Short mmCIF file of C-alpha atoms and ligand atoms in Angstrom, two decimals:
data_model
loop_
_atom_site.label_atom_id
_atom_site.label_comp_id
_atom_site.label_asym_id
_atom_site.label_seq_id
_atom_site.Cartn_x
_atom_site.Cartn_y
_atom_site.Cartn_z
CA MET Y 905 64.39 -13.32 -21.94
CA ASP Y 906 65.87 -10.55 -24.54
CA ILE Y 907 66.07 -6.66 -23.08
CA GLN Y 908 65.85 -4.37 -25.83
CA ILE Y 909 66.27 -0.28 -25.57
CA TRP Y 910 64.06 1.38 -28.50
CA GLN Y 911 63.27 5.23 -28.58
CA GLY Y 912 60.35 6.18 -29.83
CA ASP Y 913 56.55 6.59 -29.11
CA ILE Y 914 55.23 3.37 -27.44
CA THR Y 915 51.70 3.50 -29.02
CA THR Y 916 53.22 2.74 -32.33
CA LEU Y 917 54.95 -0.57 -31.19
CA GLU Y 918 53.47 -3.95 -32.26
CA VAL Y 919 54.34 -6.39 -28.93
CA ASP Y 920 51.87 -9.08 -27.50
CA ALA Y 921 51.40 -5.76 -24.49
CA ILE Y 922 52.34 -2.24 -24.00
CA VAL Y 923 52.65 -0.93 -20.52
CA ASN Y 924 50.79 2.13 -19.09
CA ALA Y 925 52.11 4.45 -16.83
CA ALA Y 926 48.30 4.99 -15.28
CA ASN Y 927 47.21 6.19 -11.91
CA SER Y 928 44.94 4.73 -9.43
CA SER Y 929 41.56 5.29 -10.79
CA LEU Y 930 43.09 3.84 -14.46
CA LEU Y 931 40.43 6.64 -15.98
CA GLY Y 932 43.11 8.47 -18.51
CA GLY Y 933 45.67 10.93 -17.85
CA GLY Y 934 48.40 13.13 -19.69
CA GLY Y 935 52.07 11.55 -20.54
CA VAL Y 936 51.97 8.39 -21.81
CA ASP Y 937 48.50 7.32 -20.21
CA GLY Y 938 46.94 10.11 -22.03
CA ALA Y 939 48.60 9.05 -25.65
CA ILE Y 940 47.71 5.26 -25.27
CA HIS Y 941 44.21 6.05 -24.74
CA ARG Y 942 43.93 8.38 -27.82
CA ALA Y 943 45.69 6.02 -29.82
CA ALA Y 944 43.31 2.98 -28.50
CA GLY Y 945 40.21 4.88 -28.86
CA PRO Y 946 36.91 5.42 -27.03
CA GLU Y 947 36.68 1.72 -26.01
CA LEU Y 948 39.37 1.33 -23.68
CA LEU Y 949 38.18 4.04 -21.10
CA ALA Y 950 34.97 2.39 -21.25
CA HIS Y 951 36.64 -1.25 -20.73
CA CYS Y 952 38.58 0.74 -17.84
CA ARG Y 953 35.57 2.02 -16.40
CA GLY Y 954 34.28 -1.48 -14.99
CA LEU Y 955 37.76 -2.50 -13.96
CA GLY Y 956 37.84 -0.36 -10.65
CA GLY Y 957 40.89 1.09 -10.19
CA CYS Y 958 44.18 -0.56 -9.42
CA PRO Y 959 46.43 0.11 -6.43
CA THR Y 960 49.79 1.53 -6.69
CA GLY Y 961 52.50 -1.30 -7.92
CA GLU Y 962 49.90 -3.23 -9.14
CA ALA Y 963 48.27 -4.10 -12.56
CA ARG Y 964 45.83 -4.66 -14.43
CA ILE Y 965 45.37 -6.42 -18.53
CA THR Y 966 42.83 -5.05 -20.92
CA PRO Y 967 42.35 -5.49 -24.55
CA GLY Y 968 44.23 -2.96 -27.26
CA PHE Y 969 41.52 -2.01 -29.40
CA ARG Y 970 42.63 -0.06 -31.69
CA LEU Y 971 46.57 0.13 -30.63
CA PRO Y 972 48.93 -2.25 -32.84
CA ALA Y 973 49.50 -3.83 -29.46
CA ARG Y 974 47.65 -6.37 -28.93
CA PHE Y 975 47.11 -6.15 -24.93
CA VAL Y 976 47.69 -2.66 -22.32
CA ILE Y 977 48.92 -3.90 -19.29
CA HIS Y 978 48.26 -0.94 -17.13
CA THR Y 979 50.31 -0.44 -13.93
CA VAL Y 980 50.35 2.28 -11.29
CA GLY Y 981 53.95 3.42 -10.12
CA PRO Y 982 54.47 5.57 -7.00
CA VAL Y 983 54.90 9.58 -6.54
CA TRP Y 984 58.44 10.07 -5.69
CA HIS Y 985 58.36 11.90 -2.48
CA GLY Y 986 62.26 11.21 -1.65
CA GLY Y 987 62.51 7.55 -1.29
CA ASP Y 988 61.04 6.41 2.07
CA ARG Y 989 57.62 5.96 0.96
CA ARG Y 990 58.36 2.23 -0.49
CA GLU Y 991 59.01 3.92 -3.76
CA PRO Y 992 61.67 1.60 -4.69
CA GLU Y 993 59.69 -1.84 -3.72
CA LEU Y 994 56.25 -0.43 -5.39
CA LEU Y 995 58.02 0.48 -8.89
CA ALA Y 996 59.64 -2.79 -8.51
CA GLY Y 997 55.77 -4.19 -8.01
CA CYS Y 998 54.71 -2.35 -11.06
CA TYR Y 999 58.03 -4.60 -13.13
CA ARG Y 1000 56.59 -7.80 -11.60
CA SER Y 1001 53.00 -7.41 -11.91
CA SER Y 1002 53.34 -6.37 -15.12
CA LEU Y 1003 55.43 -9.65 -16.23
CA ALA Y 1004 53.07 -11.91 -14.17
CA LEU Y 1005 49.84 -10.65 -16.26
CA ALA Y 1006 51.62 -11.11 -19.63
CA GLU Y 1007 52.91 -14.38 -18.37
CA ALA Y 1008 49.47 -15.38 -17.75
CA GLU Y 1009 47.70 -14.69 -20.68
CA GLY Y 1010 51.11 -16.13 -22.38
CA LEU Y 1011 52.26 -13.16 -24.47
CA ALA Y 1012 55.94 -13.36 -25.73
CA SER Y 1013 57.10 -9.30 -26.19
CA ILE Y 1014 56.12 -6.79 -23.54
CA ALA Y 1015 57.36 -3.26 -23.73
CA PHE Y 1016 57.70 -0.66 -20.78
CA PRO Y 1017 57.64 3.01 -20.38
CA ALA Y 1018 59.80 4.81 -17.90
CA ILE Y 1019 57.37 4.09 -15.05
CA SER Y 1020 56.72 7.22 -12.81
CA CYS Y 1021 59.94 9.05 -14.69
CA GLY Y 1022 57.57 11.96 -15.93
CA VAL Y 1023 54.77 13.52 -13.82
CA TYR Y 1024 55.37 11.46 -10.84
CA GLY Y 1025 58.71 12.50 -10.39
CA TYR Y 1026 61.01 9.22 -9.98
CA PRO Y 1027 64.74 10.06 -11.14
CA LEU Y 1028 65.46 8.46 -13.94
CA GLU Y 1029 68.51 6.28 -13.36
CA ALA Y 1030 67.24 5.00 -10.35
CA ALA Y 1031 64.19 3.85 -11.43
CA ALA Y 1032 66.13 2.90 -14.46
CA ARG Y 1033 67.83 0.18 -12.11
CA ILE Y 1034 64.66 -1.09 -10.78
CA ALA Y 1035 63.38 -1.58 -14.20
CA ALA Y 1036 66.88 -3.83 -15.68
CA ALA Y 1037 66.74 -5.78 -12.46
CA GLU Y 1038 63.48 -7.28 -12.31
CA LEU Y 1039 63.67 -7.52 -16.11
CA SER Y 1040 66.91 -9.41 -15.79
CA ARG Y 1041 65.52 -11.53 -13.02
CA SER Y 1042 65.15 -15.79 -14.62
CA ARG Y 1043 61.65 -16.04 -15.46
CA PRO Y 1044 59.76 -18.72 -13.99
CA PRO Y 1045 59.96 -22.40 -15.68
CA GLY Y 1046 57.51 -22.66 -18.97
CA SER Y 1047 57.22 -18.75 -19.07
CA SER Y 1048 56.48 -17.27 -22.72
CA LEU Y 1049 58.05 -14.17 -22.36
CA ARG Y 1050 61.06 -14.21 -25.12
CA GLU Y 1051 61.27 -10.28 -25.29
CA ALA Y 1052 61.05 -7.01 -23.52
CA ILE Y 1053 61.58 -3.60 -24.77
CA LEU Y 1054 61.95 -0.68 -22.47
CA VAL Y 1055 60.73 2.14 -24.14
CA ALA Y 1056 62.81 5.68 -24.04
CA PHE Y 1057 60.62 8.83 -25.16
CA GLY Y 1058 63.61 10.99 -24.71
CA VAL Y 1059 67.35 10.52 -25.28
CA ASP Y 1060 68.91 10.88 -22.36
CA MET Y 1061 66.58 7.78 -21.16
CA VAL Y 1062 68.37 5.86 -23.52
CA ARG Y 1063 71.59 6.86 -22.64
CA ILE Y 1064 70.63 6.12 -19.23
CA TYR Y 1065 69.19 2.35 -19.85
CA ARG Y 1066 71.99 1.66 -22.14
CA GLU Y 1067 74.50 2.77 -19.13
CA VAL Y 1068 72.15 0.44 -16.23
CA LEU Y 1069 71.57 -2.69 -18.71
CA GLY Y 1070 75.89 -2.34 -20.10
CA ALA Y 1071 75.80 -3.02 -15.56
CA ALA Y 1072 72.88 -4.98 -14.77
N1 APR G 2162 55.83 6.86 -25.69
C1 APR G 2162 56.81 5.86 -24.53
N2 APR G 2162 57.17 7.18 -23.64
C2 APR G 2162 56.48 7.88 -22.96
C3 APR G 2162 55.29 8.72 -24.21
C4 APR G 2162 54.90 7.36 -25.10
N3 APR G 2162 54.25 8.71 -26.31
N4 APR G 2162 55.09 9.14 -23.66
C5 APR G 2162 55.64 9.84 -22.38
N5 APR G 2162 56.09 9.13 -22.26
C6 APR G 2162 57.28 8.69 -21.11
C7 APR G 2162 57.77 9.84 -20.46
O1 APR G 2162 58.83 10.93 -21.07
C8 APR G 2162 58.29 9.15 -18.72
O2 APR G 2162 59.94 8.74 -19.06
O3 APR G 2162 56.73 7.86 -20.21
C9 APR G 2162 57.47 8.00 -18.91
C10 APR G 2162 56.88 8.37 -17.49
O4 APR G 2162 55.83 9.54 -17.36
P1 APR G 2162 54.60 9.91 -17.44
O5 APR G 2162 53.57 9.22 -18.54
O6 APR G 2162 54.40 11.23 -17.01
O7 APR G 2162 54.36 8.68 -16.26
P2 APR G 2162 54.11 8.57 -14.55
O8 APR G 2162 55.51 9.31 -14.67
O9 APR G 2162 54.53 7.23 -14.44
O10 APR G 2162 53.19 9.48 -14.20
C11 APR G 2162 51.77 8.89 -14.02
O11 APR G 2162 50.68 10.77 -15.45
O12 APR G 2162 49.42 10.52 -17.50
C12 APR G 2162 49.33 10.79 -15.89
O13 APR G 2162 47.87 9.44 -15.15
C13 APR G 2162 48.74 9.15 -15.56
O14 APR G 2162 48.55 10.34 -13.49
C14 APR G 2162 49.56 9.43 -13.78
C15 APR G 2162 50.50 9.99 -14.14
#
């Protein structure tokens, strides 16, 4: 699977799925969650109401509605509490669950925001290393996935992704 780094607003990407850094209610919020719900329109929230939430480290897939992306994969990242509450494993789980849902749907392209790196306070470089490691894992035979995009909203994250992927 090809891995790209791209700086900008994930809601503008015309990919098969964009990943949302949601909270466990799946009922919207600020940050990228707020941006995705604003761009997708009210049908997204109405659809999410029927999902019954999502545990940390897992993901749920919905249509993209008014977004250019066909689907939204909502995942719930861990809140950073210092690293001894399974944060690394839970964050890795977000990437793994999202990739597995995309493959189950037969999708070819997926874009990720920097999950947990905003409100949830995850250290940027540690999170980038987890993202790079999970995206670099070989995919199961027959996987539909061809491209993953790591979306950096700020230039600092671009630099960190470049450094980490260079080393991955
Ligand atoms: N496109 C791409 N990335 C974005 C966008 C956007 N439009 N808006 C914000 N980001 C980036 C942030 O800069 C950060 O690097 O997404 C990353 C994740 O930050 P948050 O959106 O704050 O998500 P997170 O840290 O996972 O916290 C999740 O915040 O919005 C609430 O409902 C959400 O409770 C949940 C919590």
